[in-house]
Tab-separated table of C-alpha atoms in Angstrom:
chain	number	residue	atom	x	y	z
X	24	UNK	CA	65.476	89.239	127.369
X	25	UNK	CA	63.249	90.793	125.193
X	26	UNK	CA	64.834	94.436	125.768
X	27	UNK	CA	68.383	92.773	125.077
X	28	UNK	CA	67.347	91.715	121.783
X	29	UNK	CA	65.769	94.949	120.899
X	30	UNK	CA	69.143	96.815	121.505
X	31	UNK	CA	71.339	94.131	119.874
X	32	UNK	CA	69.580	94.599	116.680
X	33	UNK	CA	69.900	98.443	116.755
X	34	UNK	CA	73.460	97.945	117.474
X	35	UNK	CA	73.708	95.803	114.349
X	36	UNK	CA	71.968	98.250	112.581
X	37	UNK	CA	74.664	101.165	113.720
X	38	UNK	CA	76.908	98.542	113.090
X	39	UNK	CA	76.420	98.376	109.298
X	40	UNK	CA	75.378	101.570	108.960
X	41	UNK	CA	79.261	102.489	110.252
X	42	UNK	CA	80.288	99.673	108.099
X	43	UNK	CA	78.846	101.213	104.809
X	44	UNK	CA	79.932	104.464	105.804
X	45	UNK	CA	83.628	102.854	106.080
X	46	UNK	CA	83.695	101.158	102.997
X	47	UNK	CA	82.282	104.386	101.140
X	48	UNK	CA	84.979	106.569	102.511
X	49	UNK	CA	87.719	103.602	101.571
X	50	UNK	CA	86.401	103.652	97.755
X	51	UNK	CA	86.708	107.262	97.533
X	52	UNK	CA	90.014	107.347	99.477
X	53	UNK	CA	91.260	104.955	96.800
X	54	UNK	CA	89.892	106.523	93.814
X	55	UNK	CA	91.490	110.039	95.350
X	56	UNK	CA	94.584	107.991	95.155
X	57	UNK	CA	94.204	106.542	91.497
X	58	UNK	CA	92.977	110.259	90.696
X	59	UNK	CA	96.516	111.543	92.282
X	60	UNK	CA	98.499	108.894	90.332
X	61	UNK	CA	97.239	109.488	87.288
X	62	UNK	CA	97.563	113.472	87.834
X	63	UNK	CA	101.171	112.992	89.004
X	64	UNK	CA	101.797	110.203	85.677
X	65	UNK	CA	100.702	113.219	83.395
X	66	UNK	CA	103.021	116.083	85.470
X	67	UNK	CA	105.840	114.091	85.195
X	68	UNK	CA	108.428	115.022	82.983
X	69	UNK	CA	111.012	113.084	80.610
X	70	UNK	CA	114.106	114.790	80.016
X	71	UNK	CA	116.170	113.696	77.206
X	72	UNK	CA	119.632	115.119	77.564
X	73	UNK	CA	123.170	115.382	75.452
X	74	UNK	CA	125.772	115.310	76.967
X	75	UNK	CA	129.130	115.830	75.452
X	76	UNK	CA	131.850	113.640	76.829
X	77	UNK	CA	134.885	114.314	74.354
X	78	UNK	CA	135.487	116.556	71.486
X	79	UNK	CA	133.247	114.678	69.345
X	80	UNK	CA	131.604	111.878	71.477
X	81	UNK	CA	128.149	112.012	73.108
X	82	UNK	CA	125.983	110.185	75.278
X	83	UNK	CA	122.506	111.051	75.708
X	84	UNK	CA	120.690	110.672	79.153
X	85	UNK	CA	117.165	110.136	79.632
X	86	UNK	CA	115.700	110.353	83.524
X	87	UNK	CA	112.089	110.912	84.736
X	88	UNK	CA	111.154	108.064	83.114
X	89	UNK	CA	110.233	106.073	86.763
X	90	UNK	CA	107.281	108.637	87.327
X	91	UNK	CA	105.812	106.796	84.309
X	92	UNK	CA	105.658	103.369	86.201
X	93	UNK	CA	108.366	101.989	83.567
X	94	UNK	CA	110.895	99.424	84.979
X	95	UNK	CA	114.460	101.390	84.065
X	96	UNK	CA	116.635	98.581	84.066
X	97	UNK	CA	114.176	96.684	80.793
X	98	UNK	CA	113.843	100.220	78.961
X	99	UNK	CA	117.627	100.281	79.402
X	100	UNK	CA	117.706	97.084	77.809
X	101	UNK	CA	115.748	97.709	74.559
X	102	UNK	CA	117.612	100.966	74.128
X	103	UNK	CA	120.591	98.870	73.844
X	104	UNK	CA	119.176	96.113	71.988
X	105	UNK	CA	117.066	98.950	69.600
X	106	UNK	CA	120.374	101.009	69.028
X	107	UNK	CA	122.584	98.750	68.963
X	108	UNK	CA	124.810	100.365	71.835
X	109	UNK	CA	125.818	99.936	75.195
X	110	UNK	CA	122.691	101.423	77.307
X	111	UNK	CA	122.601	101.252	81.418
X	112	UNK	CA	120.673	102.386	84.649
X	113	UNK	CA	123.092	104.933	86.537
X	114	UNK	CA	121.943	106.701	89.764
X	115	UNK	CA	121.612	110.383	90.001
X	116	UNK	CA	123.480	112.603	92.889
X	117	UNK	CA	119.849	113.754	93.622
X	118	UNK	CA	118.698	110.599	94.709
X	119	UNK	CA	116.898	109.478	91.077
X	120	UNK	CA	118.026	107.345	88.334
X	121	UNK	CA	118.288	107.751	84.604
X	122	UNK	CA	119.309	106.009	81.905
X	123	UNK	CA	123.140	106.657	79.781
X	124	UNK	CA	122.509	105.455	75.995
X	125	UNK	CA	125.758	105.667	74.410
X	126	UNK	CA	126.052	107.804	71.493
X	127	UNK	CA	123.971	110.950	70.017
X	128	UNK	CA	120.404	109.021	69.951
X	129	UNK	CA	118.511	112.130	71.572
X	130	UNK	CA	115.995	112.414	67.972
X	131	UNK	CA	116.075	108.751	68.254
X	132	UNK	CA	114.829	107.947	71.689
X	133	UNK	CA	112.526	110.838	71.747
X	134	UNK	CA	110.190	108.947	68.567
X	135	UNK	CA	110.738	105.657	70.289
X	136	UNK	CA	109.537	106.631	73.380
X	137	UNK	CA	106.687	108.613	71.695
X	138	UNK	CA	105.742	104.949	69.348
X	139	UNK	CA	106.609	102.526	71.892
X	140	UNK	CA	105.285	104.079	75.100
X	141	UNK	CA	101.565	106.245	74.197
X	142	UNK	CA	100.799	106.478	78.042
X	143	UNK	CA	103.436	108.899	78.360
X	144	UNK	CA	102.370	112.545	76.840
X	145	UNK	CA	104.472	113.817	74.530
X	146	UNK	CA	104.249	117.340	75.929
X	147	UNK	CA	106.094	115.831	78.680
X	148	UNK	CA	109.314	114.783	76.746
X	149	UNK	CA	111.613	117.511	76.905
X	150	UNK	CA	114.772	117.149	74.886
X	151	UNK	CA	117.611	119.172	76.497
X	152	UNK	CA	121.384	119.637	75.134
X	153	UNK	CA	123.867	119.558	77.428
X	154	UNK	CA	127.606	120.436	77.433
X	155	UNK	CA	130.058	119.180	79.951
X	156	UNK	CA	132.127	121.862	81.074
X	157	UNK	CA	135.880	120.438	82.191
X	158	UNK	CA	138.654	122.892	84.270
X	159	UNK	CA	141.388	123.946	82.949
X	160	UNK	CA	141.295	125.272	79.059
X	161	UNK	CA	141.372	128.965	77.913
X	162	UNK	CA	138.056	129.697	78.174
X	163	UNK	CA	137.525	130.772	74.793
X	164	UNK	CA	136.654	128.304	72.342
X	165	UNK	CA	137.955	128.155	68.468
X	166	UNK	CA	141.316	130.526	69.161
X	167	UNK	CA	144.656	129.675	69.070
X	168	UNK	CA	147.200	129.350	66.134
Protein backbone atom coordinates (compact mmCIF):
# COMPACT_ATOMS: atom_id res chain seq x y z
CA UNK A 1 0.00 0.00 0.00
CA UNK A 2 2.61 1.99 1.15
CA UNK A 3 4.66 1.72 -2.30
CA UNK A 4 1.28 2.71 -4.15
CA UNK A 5 1.10 5.84 -2.35
CA UNK A 6 4.68 6.68 -2.83
CA UNK A 7 4.25 6.50 -6.71
CA UNK A 8 0.83 8.24 -6.77
CA UNK A 9 2.32 11.25 -5.28
CA UNK A 10 5.27 11.36 -7.76
CA UNK A 11 2.80 10.99 -10.43
CA UNK A 12 0.99 14.04 -9.07
CA UNK A 13 4.04 15.71 -8.88
CA UNK A 14 4.84 14.97 -12.86
CA UNK A 15 1.43 15.72 -13.11
CA UNK A 16 1.68 19.44 -12.22
CA UNK A 17 4.90 19.79 -13.17
CA UNK A 18 3.38 18.94 -16.99
CA UNK A 19 0.54 21.07 -15.98
CA UNK A 20 2.72 24.26 -15.34
CA UNK A 21 4.73 23.50 -18.20
CA UNK A 22 1.28 23.54 -20.30
CA UNK A 23 -0.06 26.55 -19.05
CA UNK A 24 3.44 28.38 -19.57
CA UNK A 25 3.64 27.37 -23.15
CA UNK A 26 -0.34 28.48 -23.57
CA UNK A 27 0.57 32.13 -22.13
CA UNK A 28 3.35 32.53 -24.43
CA UNK A 29 1.46 30.94 -27.36
CA UNK A 30 -1.14 33.63 -26.72
CA UNK A 31 1.02 36.52 -26.19
CA UNK A 32 2.93 35.29 -29.67
CA UNK A 33 -0.52 35.73 -30.99
CA UNK A 34 -1.38 39.27 -29.46
CA UNK A 35 2.38 40.08 -30.51
CA UNK A 36 1.35 38.91 -34.29
CA UNK A 37 -1.90 40.96 -34.17
CA UNK A 38 -0.60 43.87 -33.17
CA UNK A 39 2.45 43.52 -35.78
CA UNK A 40 -0.05 42.71 -38.55
CA UNK A 41 -2.60 45.97 -37.11
CA UNK A 42 0.56 48.24 -37.71
CA UNK A 43 1.51 46.53 -41.46
CA UNK A 44 -1.73 47.01 -42.57
CA UNK A 45 -2.40 49.51 -44.97
CA UNK A 46 -5.40 52.06 -45.70
CA UNK A 47 -5.77 53.04 -49.13
CA UNK A 48 -7.78 56.00 -49.88
CA UNK A 49 -8.62 56.05 -53.54
CA UNK A 50 -10.38 58.53 -56.34
CA UNK A 51 -11.98 57.28 -58.57
CA UNK A 52 -13.44 59.15 -61.44
CA UNK A 53 -16.83 57.98 -62.53
CA UNK A 54 -17.96 60.78 -65.12
CA UNK A 55 -16.39 63.78 -66.59
CA UNK A 56 -16.58 65.60 -63.47
CA UNK A 57 -17.98 63.21 -60.75
CA UNK A 58 -15.93 61.24 -58.20
CA UNK A 59 -16.24 58.79 -55.62
CA UNK A 60 -13.54 58.04 -53.34
CA UNK A 61 -12.90 54.41 -52.01
CA UNK A 62 -11.33 53.55 -48.90
CA UNK A 63 -10.42 49.54 -48.25
CA UNK A 64 -7.91 47.99 -45.77
CA UNK A 65 -9.66 49.40 -43.20
CA UNK A 66 -10.86 45.60 -41.69
CA UNK A 67 -7.08 44.83 -40.83
CA UNK A 68 -7.66 47.61 -38.26
CA UNK A 69 -10.42 45.58 -36.37
CA UNK A 70 -13.03 48.43 -37.49
CA UNK A 71 -16.62 47.19 -38.22
CA UNK A 72 -17.04 48.54 -42.14
CA UNK A 73 -20.59 48.65 -42.29
CA UNK A 74 -20.63 51.58 -38.86
CA UNK A 75 -17.50 53.50 -40.43
CA UNK A 76 -19.64 53.45 -43.58
CA UNK A 77 -22.26 54.92 -41.64
CA UNK A 78 -20.53 57.98 -40.07
CA UNK A 79 -18.93 58.72 -43.41
CA UNK A 80 -22.35 59.23 -44.59
CA UNK A 81 -23.73 60.82 -41.66
CA UNK A 82 -20.13 63.09 -41.32
CA UNK A 83 -20.34 64.07 -45.13
CA UNK A 84 -23.45 64.28 -45.62
CA UNK A 85 -23.49 61.72 -48.66
CA UNK A 86 -24.52 58.46 -49.59
CA UNK A 87 -21.56 56.10 -48.13
CA UNK A 88 -21.77 52.00 -48.39
CA UNK A 89 -19.82 48.63 -47.82
CA UNK A 90 -19.18 47.10 -51.45
CA UNK A 91 -17.17 43.84 -51.87
CA UNK A 92 -13.97 43.71 -53.75
CA UNK A 93 -13.31 41.12 -56.84
CA UNK A 94 -10.30 40.06 -54.64
CA UNK A 95 -12.25 38.74 -52.00
CA UNK A 96 -12.03 42.13 -49.51
CA UNK A 97 -14.35 44.89 -48.91
CA UNK A 98 -14.06 48.64 -48.96
CA UNK A 99 -16.00 51.36 -48.50
CA UNK A 100 -17.61 53.89 -51.76
CA UNK A 101 -18.13 57.54 -50.16
CA UNK A 102 -19.78 59.45 -52.75
CA UNK A 103 -18.12 62.47 -53.91
CA UNK A 104 -14.31 63.84 -53.87
CA UNK A 105 -13.83 63.47 -49.86
CA UNK A 106 -10.25 61.78 -50.28
CA UNK A 107 -8.47 65.11 -48.02
CA UNK A 108 -11.51 64.70 -46.01
CA UNK A 109 -11.55 61.13 -44.90
CA UNK A 110 -7.86 60.94 -44.70
CA UNK A 111 -7.98 63.79 -41.38
CA UNK A 112 -11.03 62.01 -40.12
CA UNK A 113 -9.63 58.85 -40.03
CA UNK A 114 -6.32 60.31 -38.68
CA UNK A 115 -8.71 62.41 -35.56
CA UNK A 116 -11.26 59.87 -35.14
CA UNK A 117 -9.32 56.61 -35.30
CA UNK A 118 -5.38 57.21 -33.43
CA UNK A 119 -4.86 53.31 -33.35
CA UNK A 120 -4.40 53.36 -36.91
CA UNK A 121 -0.77 54.90 -37.98
CA UNK A 122 -0.87 57.46 -40.17
CA UNK A 123 2.10 56.19 -42.17
CA UNK A 124 -0.28 53.58 -43.09
CA UNK A 125 -2.93 55.80 -44.89
CA UNK A 126 -2.03 55.98 -48.34
CA UNK A 127 -4.09 58.29 -50.48
CA UNK A 128 -4.11 57.06 -54.12
CA UNK A 129 -5.86 58.82 -57.31
CA UNK A 130 -7.42 56.79 -59.52
CA UNK A 131 -8.85 57.21 -63.06
CA UNK A 132 -11.36 54.91 -64.59
CA UNK A 133 -10.39 54.11 -67.93
CA UNK A 134 -13.75 53.33 -70.27
CA UNK A 135 -13.39 51.64 -74.16
CA UNK A 136 -14.07 53.27 -76.84
CA UNK A 137 -12.82 57.18 -77.12
CA UNK A 138 -9.82 58.47 -79.18
CA UNK A 139 -7.32 57.90 -76.94
CA UNK A 140 -6.04 61.24 -76.77
CA UNK A 141 -7.49 63.50 -74.38
CA UNK A 142 -8.25 67.47 -74.94
CA UNK A 143 -8.26 67.22 -79.11
CA UNK A 144 -10.88 67.62 -81.32
CA UNK A 145 -12.53 70.79 -82.88
Amino acid sequence: MEAFNSTLSILSLDAQKRAEKDSAKKRAKAEAAEARETERKLSAKVLIKRVERNKRKYVTAVSGLEGHGLDLKKVAKDFGKRFATGSSVTKLPSGGEEIIVQGDLSDEVFDLLVKEFPDIPEDNIECIEDKKKKGGGSGVAGVGG
